[in-house]
Coordinates of C-alpha atoms in Angstrom, one line a residue:
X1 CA 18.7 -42.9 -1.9
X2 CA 21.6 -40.8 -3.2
X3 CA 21.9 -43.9 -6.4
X4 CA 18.4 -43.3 -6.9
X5 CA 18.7 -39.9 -7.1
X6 CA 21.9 -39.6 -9.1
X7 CA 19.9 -42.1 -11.3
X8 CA 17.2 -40.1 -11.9
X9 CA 19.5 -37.2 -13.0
X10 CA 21.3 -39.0 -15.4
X11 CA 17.5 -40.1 -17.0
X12 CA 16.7 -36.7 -17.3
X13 CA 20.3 -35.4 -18.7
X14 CA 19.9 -38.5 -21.4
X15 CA 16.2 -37.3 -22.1
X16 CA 17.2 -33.5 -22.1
X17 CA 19.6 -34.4 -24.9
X18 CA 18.0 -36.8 -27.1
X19 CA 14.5 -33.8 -27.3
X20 CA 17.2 -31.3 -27.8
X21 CA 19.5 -32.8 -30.7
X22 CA 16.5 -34.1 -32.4
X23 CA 14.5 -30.7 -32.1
X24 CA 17.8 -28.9 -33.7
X25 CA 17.8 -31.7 -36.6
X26 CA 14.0 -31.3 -37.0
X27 CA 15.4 -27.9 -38.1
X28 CA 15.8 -29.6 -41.8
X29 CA 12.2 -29.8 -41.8
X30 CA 11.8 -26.3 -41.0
X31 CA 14.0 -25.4 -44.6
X32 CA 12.0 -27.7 -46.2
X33 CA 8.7 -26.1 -45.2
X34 CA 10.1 -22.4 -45.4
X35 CA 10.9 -23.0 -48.8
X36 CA 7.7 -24.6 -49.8
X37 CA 5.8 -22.2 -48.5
X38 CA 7.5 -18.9 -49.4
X39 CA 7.3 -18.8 -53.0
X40 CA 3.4 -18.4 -52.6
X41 CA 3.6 -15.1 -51.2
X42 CA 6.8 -13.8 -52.6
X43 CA 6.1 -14.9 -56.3
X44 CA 2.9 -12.5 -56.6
X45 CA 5.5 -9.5 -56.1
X46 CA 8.6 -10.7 -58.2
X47 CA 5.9 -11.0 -61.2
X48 CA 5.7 -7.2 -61.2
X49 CA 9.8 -6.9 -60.5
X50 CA 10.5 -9.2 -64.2
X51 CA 9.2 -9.6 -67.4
X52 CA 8.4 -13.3 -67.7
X53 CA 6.5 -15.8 -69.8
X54 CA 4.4 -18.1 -68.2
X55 CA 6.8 -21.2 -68.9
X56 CA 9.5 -18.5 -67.3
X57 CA 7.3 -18.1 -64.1
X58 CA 6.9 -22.1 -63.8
X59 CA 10.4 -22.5 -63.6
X60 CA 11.0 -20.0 -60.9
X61 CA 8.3 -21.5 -58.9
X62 CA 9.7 -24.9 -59.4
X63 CA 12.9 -24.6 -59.9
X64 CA 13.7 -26.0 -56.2
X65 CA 11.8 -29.0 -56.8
X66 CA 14.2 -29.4 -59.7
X67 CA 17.0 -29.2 -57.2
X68 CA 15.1 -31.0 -54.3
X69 CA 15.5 -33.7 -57.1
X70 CA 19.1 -33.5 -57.8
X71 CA 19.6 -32.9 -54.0
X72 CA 17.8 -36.1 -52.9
X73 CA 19.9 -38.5 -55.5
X74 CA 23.2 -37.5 -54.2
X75 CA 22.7 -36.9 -50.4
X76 CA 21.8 -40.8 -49.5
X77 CA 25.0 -41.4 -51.1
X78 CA 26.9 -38.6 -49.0
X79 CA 25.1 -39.4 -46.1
X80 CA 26.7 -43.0 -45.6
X81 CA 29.9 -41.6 -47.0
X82 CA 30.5 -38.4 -45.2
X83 CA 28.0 -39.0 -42.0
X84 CA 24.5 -37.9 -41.1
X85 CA 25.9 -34.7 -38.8
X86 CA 28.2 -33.4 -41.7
X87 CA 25.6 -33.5 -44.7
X88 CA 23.1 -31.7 -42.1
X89 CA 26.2 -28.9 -42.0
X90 CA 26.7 -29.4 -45.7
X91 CA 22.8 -28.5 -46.5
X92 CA 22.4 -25.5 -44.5
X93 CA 25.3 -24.3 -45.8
X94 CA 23.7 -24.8 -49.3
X95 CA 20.3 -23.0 -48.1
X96 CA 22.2 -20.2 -46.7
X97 CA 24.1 -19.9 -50.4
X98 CA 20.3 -20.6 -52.2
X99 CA 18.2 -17.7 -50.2
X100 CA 21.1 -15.1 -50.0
X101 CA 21.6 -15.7 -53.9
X102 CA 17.6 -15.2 -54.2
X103 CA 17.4 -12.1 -51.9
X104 CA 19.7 -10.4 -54.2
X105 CA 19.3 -11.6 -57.7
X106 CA 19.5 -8.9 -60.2
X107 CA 17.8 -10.8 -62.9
X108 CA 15.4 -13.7 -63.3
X109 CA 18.2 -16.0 -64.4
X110 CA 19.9 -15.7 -61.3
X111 CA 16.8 -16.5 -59.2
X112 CA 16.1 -19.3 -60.7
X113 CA 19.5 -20.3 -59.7
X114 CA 18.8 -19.5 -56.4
X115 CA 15.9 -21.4 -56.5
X116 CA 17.8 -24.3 -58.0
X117 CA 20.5 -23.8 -55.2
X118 CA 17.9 -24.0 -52.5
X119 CA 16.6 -27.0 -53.8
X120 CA 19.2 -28.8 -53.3
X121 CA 19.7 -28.2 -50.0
X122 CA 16.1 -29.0 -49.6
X123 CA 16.7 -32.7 -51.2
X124 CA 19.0 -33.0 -48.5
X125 CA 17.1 -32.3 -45.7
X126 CA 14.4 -34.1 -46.2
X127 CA 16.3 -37.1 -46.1
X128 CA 18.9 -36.5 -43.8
X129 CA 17.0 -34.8 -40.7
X130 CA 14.7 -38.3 -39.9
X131 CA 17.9 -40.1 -40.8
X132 CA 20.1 -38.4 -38.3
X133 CA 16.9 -38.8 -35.6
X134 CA 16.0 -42.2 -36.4
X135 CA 19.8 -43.5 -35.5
X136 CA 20.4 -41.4 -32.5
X137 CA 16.6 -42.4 -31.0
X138 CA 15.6 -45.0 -28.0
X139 CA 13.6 -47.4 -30.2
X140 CA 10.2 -46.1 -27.7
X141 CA 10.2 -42.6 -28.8
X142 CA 11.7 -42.8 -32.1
X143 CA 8.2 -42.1 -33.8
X144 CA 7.7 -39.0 -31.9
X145 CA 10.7 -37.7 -32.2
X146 CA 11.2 -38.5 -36.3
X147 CA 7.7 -36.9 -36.5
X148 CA 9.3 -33.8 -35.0
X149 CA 10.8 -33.2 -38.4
X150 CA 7.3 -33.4 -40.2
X151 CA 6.5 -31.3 -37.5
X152 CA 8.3 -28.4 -38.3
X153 CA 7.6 -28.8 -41.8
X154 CA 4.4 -27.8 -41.0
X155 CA 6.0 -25.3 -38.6
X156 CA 7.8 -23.6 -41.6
X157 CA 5.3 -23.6 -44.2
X158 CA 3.0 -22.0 -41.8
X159 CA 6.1 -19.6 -40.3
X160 CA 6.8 -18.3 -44.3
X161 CA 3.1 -17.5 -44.8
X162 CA 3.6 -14.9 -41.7
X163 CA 7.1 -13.6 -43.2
X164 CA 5.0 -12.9 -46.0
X165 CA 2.5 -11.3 -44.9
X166 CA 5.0 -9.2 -42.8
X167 CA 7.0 -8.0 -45.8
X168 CA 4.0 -7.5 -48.4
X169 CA 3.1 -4.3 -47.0
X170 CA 2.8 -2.5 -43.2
X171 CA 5.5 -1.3 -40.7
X172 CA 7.9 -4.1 -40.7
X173 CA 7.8 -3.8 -44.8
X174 CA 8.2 0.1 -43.9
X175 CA 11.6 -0.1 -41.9
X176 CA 13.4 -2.2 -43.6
X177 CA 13.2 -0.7 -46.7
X178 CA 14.1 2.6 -44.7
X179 CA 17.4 0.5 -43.7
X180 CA 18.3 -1.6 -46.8
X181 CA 15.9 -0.4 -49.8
X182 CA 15.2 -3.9 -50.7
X183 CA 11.6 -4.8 -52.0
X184 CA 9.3 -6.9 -49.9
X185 CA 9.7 -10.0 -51.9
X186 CA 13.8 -10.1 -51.7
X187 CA 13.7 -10.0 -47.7
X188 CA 10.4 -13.0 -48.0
X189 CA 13.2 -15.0 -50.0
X190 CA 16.1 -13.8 -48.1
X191 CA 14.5 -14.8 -44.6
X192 CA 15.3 -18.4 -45.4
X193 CA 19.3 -17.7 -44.7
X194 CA 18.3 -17.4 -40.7
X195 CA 16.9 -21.1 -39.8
X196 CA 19.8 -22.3 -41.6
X197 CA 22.1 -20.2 -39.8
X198 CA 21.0 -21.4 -36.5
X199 CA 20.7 -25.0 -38.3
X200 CA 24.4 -24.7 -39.1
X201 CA 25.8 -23.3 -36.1
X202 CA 23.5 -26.0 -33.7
X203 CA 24.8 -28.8 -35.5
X204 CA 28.5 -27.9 -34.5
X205 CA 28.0 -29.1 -30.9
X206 CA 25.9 -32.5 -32.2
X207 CA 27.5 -36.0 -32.4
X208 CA 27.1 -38.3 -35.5
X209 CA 25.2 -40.7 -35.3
X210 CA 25.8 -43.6 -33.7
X211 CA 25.2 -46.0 -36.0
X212 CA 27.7 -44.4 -38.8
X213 CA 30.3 -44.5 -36.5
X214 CA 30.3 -48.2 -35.8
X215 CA 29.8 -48.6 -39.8
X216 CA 33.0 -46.6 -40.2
X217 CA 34.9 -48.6 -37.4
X218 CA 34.6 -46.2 -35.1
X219 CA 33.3 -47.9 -31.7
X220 CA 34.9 -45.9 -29.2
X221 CA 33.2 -42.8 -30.0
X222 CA 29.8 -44.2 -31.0
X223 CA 29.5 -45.4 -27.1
X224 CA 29.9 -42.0 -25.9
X225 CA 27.2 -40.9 -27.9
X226 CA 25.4 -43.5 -27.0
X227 CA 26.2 -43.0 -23.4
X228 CA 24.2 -39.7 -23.6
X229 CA 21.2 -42.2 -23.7
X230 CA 21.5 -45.5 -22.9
X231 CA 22.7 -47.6 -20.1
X232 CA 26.0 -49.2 -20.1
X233 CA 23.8 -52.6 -20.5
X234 CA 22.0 -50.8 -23.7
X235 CA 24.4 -49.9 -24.9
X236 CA 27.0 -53.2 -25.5
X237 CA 23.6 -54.4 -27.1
X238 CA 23.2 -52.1 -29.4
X239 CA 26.9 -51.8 -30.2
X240 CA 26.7 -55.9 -30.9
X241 CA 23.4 -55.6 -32.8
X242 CA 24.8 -52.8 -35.2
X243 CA 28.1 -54.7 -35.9
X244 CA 26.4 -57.8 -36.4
X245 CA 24.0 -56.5 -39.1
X246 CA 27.0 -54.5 -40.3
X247 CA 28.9 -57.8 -41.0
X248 CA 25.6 -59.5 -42.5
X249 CA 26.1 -56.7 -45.3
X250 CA 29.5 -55.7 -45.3
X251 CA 29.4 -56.0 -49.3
X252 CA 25.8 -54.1 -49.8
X253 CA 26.0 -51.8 -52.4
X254 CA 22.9 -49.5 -54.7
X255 CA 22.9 -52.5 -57.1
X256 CA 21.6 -54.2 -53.6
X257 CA 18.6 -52.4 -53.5
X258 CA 16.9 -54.7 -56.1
X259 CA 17.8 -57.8 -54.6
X260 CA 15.1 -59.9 -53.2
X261 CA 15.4 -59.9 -49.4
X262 CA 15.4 -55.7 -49.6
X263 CA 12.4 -55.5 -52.2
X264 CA 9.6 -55.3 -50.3
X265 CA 11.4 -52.0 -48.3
X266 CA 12.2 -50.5 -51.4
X267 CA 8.2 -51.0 -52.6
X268 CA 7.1 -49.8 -49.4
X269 CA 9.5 -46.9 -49.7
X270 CA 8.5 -46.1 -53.2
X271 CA 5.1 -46.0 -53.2
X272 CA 4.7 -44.8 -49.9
X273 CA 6.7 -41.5 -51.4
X274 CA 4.5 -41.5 -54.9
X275 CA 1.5 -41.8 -53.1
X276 CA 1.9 -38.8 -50.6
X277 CA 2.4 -36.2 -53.6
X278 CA 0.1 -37.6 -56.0
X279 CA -2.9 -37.6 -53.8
X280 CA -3.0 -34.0 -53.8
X281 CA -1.2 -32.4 -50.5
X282 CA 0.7 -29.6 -52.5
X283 CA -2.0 -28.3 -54.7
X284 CA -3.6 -27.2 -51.2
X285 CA 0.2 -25.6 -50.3
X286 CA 0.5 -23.9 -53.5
X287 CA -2.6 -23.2 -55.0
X288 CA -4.8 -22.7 -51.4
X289 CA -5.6 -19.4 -52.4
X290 CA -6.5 -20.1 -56.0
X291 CA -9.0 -22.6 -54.8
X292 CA -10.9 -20.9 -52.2
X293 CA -10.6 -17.7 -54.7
X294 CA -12.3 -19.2 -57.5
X295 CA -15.3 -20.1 -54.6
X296 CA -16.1 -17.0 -53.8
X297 CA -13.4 -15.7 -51.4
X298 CA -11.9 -12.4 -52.3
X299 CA -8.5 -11.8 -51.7
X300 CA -7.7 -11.5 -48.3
X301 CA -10.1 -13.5 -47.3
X302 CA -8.4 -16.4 -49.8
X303 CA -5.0 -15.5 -47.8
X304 CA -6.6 -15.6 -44.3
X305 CA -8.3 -18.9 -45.1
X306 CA -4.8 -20.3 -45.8
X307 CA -3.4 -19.0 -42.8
X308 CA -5.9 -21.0 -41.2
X309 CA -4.8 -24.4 -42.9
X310 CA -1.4 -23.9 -42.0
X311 CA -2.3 -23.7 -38.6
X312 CA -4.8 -27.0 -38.6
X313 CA -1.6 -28.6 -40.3
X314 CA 0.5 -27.9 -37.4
X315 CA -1.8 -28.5 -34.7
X316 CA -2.6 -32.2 -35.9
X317 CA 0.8 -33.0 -36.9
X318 CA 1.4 -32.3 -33.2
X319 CA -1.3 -34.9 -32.2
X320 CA 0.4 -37.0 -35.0
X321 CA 3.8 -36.9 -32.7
X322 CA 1.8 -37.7 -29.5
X323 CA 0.0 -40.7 -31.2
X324 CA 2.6 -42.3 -33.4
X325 CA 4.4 -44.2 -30.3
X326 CA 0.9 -45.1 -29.4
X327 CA -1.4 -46.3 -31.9
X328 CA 0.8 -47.0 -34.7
X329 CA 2.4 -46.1 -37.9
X330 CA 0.0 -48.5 -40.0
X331 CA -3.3 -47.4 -38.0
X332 CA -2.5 -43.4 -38.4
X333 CA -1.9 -44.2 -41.9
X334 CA -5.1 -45.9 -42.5
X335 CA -7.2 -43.3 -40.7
X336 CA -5.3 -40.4 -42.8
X337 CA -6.1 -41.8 -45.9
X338 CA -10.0 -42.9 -45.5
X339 CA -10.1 -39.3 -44.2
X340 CA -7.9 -37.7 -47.2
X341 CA -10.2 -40.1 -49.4
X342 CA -13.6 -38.7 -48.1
X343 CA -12.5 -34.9 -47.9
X344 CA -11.5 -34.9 -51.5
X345 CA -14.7 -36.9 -52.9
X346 CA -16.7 -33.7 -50.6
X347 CA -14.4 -31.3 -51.9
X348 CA -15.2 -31.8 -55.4
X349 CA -18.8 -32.1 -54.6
X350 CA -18.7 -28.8 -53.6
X351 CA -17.3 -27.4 -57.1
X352 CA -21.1 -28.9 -58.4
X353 CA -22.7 -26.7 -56.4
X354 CA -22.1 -22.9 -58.7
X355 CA -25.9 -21.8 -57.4
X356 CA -24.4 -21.6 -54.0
X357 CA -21.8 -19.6 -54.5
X358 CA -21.4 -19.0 -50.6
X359 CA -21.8 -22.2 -49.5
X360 CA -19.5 -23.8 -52.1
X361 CA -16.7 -21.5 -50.4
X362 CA -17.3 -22.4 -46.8
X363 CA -18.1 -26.4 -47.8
X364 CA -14.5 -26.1 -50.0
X365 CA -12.8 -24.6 -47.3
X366 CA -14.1 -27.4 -44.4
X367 CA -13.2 -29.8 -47.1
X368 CA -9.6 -28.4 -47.1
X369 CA -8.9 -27.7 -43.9
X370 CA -10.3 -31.4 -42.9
X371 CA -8.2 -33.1 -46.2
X372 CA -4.8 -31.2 -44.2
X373 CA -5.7 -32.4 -40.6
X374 CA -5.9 -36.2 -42.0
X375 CA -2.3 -35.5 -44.2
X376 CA -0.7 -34.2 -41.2
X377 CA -2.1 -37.2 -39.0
X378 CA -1.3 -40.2 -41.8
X379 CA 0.9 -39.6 -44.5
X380 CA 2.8 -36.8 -43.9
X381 CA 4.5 -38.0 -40.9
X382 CA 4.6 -41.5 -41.3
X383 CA 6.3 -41.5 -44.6
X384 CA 9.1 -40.3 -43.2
X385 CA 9.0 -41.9 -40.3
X386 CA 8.8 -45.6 -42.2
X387 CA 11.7 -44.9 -44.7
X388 CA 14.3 -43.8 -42.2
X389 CA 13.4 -47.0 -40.3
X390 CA 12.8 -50.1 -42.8
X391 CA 16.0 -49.9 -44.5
X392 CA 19.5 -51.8 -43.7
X393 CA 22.4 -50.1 -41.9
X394 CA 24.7 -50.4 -44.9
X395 CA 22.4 -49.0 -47.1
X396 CA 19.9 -46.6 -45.0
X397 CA 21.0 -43.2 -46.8
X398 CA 21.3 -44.3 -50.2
X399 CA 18.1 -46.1 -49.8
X400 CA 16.1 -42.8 -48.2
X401 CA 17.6 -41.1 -51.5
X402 CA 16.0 -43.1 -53.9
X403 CA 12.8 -42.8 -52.2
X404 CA 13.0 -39.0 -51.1
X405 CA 14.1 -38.8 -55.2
X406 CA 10.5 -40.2 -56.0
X407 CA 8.7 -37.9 -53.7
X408 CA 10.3 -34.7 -55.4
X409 CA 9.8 -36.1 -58.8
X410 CA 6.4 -36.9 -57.8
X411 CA 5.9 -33.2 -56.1
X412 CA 7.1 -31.7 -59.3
X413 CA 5.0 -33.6 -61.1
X414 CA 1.6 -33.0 -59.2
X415 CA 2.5 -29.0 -59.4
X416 CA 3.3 -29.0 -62.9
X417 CA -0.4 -30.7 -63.9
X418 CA -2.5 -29.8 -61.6
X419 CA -3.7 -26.8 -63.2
X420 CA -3.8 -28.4 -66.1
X421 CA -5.8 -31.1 -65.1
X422 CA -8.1 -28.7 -64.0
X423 CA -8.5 -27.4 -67.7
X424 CA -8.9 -30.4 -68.9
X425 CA -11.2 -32.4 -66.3
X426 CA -12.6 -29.7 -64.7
X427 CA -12.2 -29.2 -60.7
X428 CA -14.5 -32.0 -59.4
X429 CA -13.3 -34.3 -61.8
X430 CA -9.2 -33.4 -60.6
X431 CA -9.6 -33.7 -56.7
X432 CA -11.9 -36.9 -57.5
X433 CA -8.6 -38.0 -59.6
X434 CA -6.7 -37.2 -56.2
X435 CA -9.7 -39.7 -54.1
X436 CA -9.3 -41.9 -56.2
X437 CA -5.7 -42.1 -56.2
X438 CA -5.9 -41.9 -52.4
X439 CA -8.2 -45.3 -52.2
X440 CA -5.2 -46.9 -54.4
X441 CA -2.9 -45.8 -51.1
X442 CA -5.4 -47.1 -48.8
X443 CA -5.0 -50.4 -50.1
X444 CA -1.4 -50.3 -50.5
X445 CA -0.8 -49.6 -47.1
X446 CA -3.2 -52.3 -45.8
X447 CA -1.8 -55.0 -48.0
X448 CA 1.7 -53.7 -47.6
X449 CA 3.4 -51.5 -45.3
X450 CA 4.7 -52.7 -41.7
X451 CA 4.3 -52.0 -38.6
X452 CA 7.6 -51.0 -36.9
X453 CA 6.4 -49.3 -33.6
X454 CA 8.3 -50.3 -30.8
X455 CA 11.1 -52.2 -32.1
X456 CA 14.2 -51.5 -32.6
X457 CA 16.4 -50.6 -36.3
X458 CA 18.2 -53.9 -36.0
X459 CA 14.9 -56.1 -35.3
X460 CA 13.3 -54.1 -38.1
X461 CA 16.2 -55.5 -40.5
X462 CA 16.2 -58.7 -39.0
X463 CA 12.5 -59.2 -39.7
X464 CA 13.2 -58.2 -43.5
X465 CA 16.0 -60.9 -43.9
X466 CA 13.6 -63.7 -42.3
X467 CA 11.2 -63.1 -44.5
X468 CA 13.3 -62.6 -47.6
X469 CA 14.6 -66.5 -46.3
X470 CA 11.4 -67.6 -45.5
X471 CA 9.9 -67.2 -49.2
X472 CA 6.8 -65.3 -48.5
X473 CA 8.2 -61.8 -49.7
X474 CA 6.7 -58.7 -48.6
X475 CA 3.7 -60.3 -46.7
X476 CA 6.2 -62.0 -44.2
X477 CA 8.3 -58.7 -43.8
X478 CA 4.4 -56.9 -42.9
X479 CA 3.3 -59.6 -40.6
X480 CA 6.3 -60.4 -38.9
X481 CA 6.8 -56.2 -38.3
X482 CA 3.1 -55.9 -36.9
X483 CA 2.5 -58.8 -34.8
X484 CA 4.0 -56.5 -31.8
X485 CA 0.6 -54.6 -31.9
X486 CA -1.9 -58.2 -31.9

């Protein structure tokens, strides 16, 4: 009874510290979200602090997409050479430099380099928080516990709306400008430098990840991290699965990633990463308001209404997590996307409607609030999810930076046109663009992407060398990953 017991405690220890280090690398989601999400608010004040062109004013909103870019191409190569844990360090650091530098700036050149700055911290962290989870989870509740980091992206987009709304004007605005003197947009900016404080000072007291260490020769200590979560059994397994696949590619290299046994990853990678941006997601975070404002919604209303997505993105991304060790990667992605596909076709419906100019608001704002819940279900989760699992040991980091590289290009590029696009084919015609685009995802998933619930990193890789050997490509590597679920 007492073995039971002590048993037990040790489950519940290993479990304690598996939710808590992944919760505090999540964290990186919660930068990446702040930062997407602050701008919106702050940059309607900083317009009246500087004189700027228009070009001017795209910069500063996108100059961190810039850097997420920049950011993203060199952290997969620090990450395998320097480790998950101290690139985690490394990037809050860098946020903490990028919001203080923004809080302060005396002239627009020097916010854009704070917006630069944060950006590359930003690249970082969106590669390097499911990376660090991914290697340091139980193959059984790695899904949830990646999809804790798209979690509190949601969490930090919808967090910056409120920091916004709490410096633009009222009590909290009122006191500290009595204290400091500093306008409401410089402490919206400067609010960033506290999750990365705590991100910083968390990641002291977290172990690297297992799977580095053994890469790096360092056994000894990747079993006591280990030890924190699996049994002695477990964990000799693990140790002789890692160093065997560590051996299979002791020679990998970038040059690598075209070869033909890690192709089909990298596609699956790549357009998994285009598709999520170009279908639309960040013209609903950025231009929310816009939308519902040109529908009929004044204002406030416009602000209140994104409010509300934010919150619909958390709250599903939260069902996301519960589901994704359930149902599936592949099934959560197909039902996100025949949703995303649907909601956009009604969306611009709705902008064919100007003799209801009431109804077109309330239909546009269903539309959007629905297109966000089946995002944060599909592919905002499992995206990141996928990429920090398909990939080989040797080459995992490097791999997620190329890929998290052509989601920021792609971000950039989707927030650069879409206003354009709207000039130019009208606001029906761009979100049926975005449909349409979203039906080419739908069938790249189906035809393309694995399944990898339940099994663990080195089966995953296994699976792609199989059916790299067994001539069949990328249909082998999807069949041979999903047959689990049949």
């Amino acid at each position: 009874m007492s073995s039971e017991h002590s048993r037990q405690s040790a489950t519940g220890a290993s479990n304690t510290f598996i939710y808590v280090a992944a919760a505090l690398a999540a964290l990186n989601g919660l930068l990446f979200g702040f930062d997407t999400g602050v701008i919106s608010g702050a940059f309607l004040y900083i317009q009246d602090a500087f004189v700027m062109s228009s070009f001017v004013e795209s910069v500063v909103v996108s100059g961190a997409l810039v850097g997420a870019v920049v950011g993203a191409a060199v952290g997969g190569r620090l990450a395998d050479r320097i480790g998950r844990r101290r690139l985690i360090l490394v990037g809050a650091a860098v946020f903490f430099v990028g919001s203080f530098t923004m809080a302060v700036a005396p002239t627009v050149e020097i916010l854009i380099v704070g917006r630069i700055v944060d950006g590359i911290a930003i690249g970082f962290a969106s590669m390097v928080g499911p990376l660090y989870i991914s290697e340091i989870s139980p193959p059984e509740i790695r899904g949830s516990l990646v999809s804790l980091n798209q979690l509190a992206v949601t969490v930090g987009i919808l967090v910056s709306y409120f920091v916004n709304f709490a410096f633009a004007d009222g009590p909290i605005l009122a006191l500290a400008q009595d204290v400091v003197g500093a306008a409401g947009w410089r402490w919206m900016l400067g609010a960033g430098m506290v999750p990365a404080l705590i991100l910083g000072v968390a990641m002291l007291w977290m172990p690297e990840s297992p799977r580095w260490l053994v890469e790096k020769g360092r056994e000894s200590k990747a079993r006591d991290v280990l030890a924190r979560t699996r049994s002695e059994d477990q964990i000799s397994e693990e140790i002789s699965d890692i160093e065997e696949t560590a051996r299979k590619q002791a020679d990998t290299d970038l040059s690598d990633l075209t070869q033909s046994w890690l192709r089909p990853a990298l596609v699956v990678g790549i357009g998994l990463a285009a598709f999520q941006q170009v279908t639309g997601i960040n013209t609903v975070i950025y231009y929310a308001p816009t939308i519902l404002e040109s529908t009929g919604f004044g204002n406030s209303a416009s602000i209140l209404a994104t409010v509300g997505i934010g919150v619909v993105n958390v709250v599903m991304t939260v069902v996301a997590v519960l589901l994704m060790d359930r149902a599936g990667r592949r099934p959560l992605l197909l039902t996100g996307l025949t949703g995303m596909t649907l909601t956009l076709v009604g969306l611009g419906a709705a902008f064919l409607l100007p003799g209801l100019s009431g109804v077109v608001g309330w239909v546009a704002l269903v539309c959007l609030m629905l297109y966000v819940a089946f995002f944060a279900i599909g592919l905002g989760p499992v995206f990141w999810l996928l990429i920090s699992e398909i990939y080989p040991l040797k080459v995992r980091g490097t791999a997620m930076g190329v890929v998290t590289v052509v989601n920021w290009a792609a971000n950039l590029l989707v927030a650069l046109t879409f206003l354009q696009l709207v000039d130019v084919a009208g606001k029906p015609g761009t979100f049926w663009l975005y449909a349409g685009l979203s039906i080419a995802a739908l069938a790249f998933t189906y035809s393309l992407v694995p399944e990898t619930k339940g099994r663990s990193l080195e089966d995953i890789e296994s699976a792609l060398r199989e059916s790299a050997l067994g001539g069949s490509g990328q249909e082998a590597f999807g069949s041979r990953s999903s047959t689990d679920d049949d």
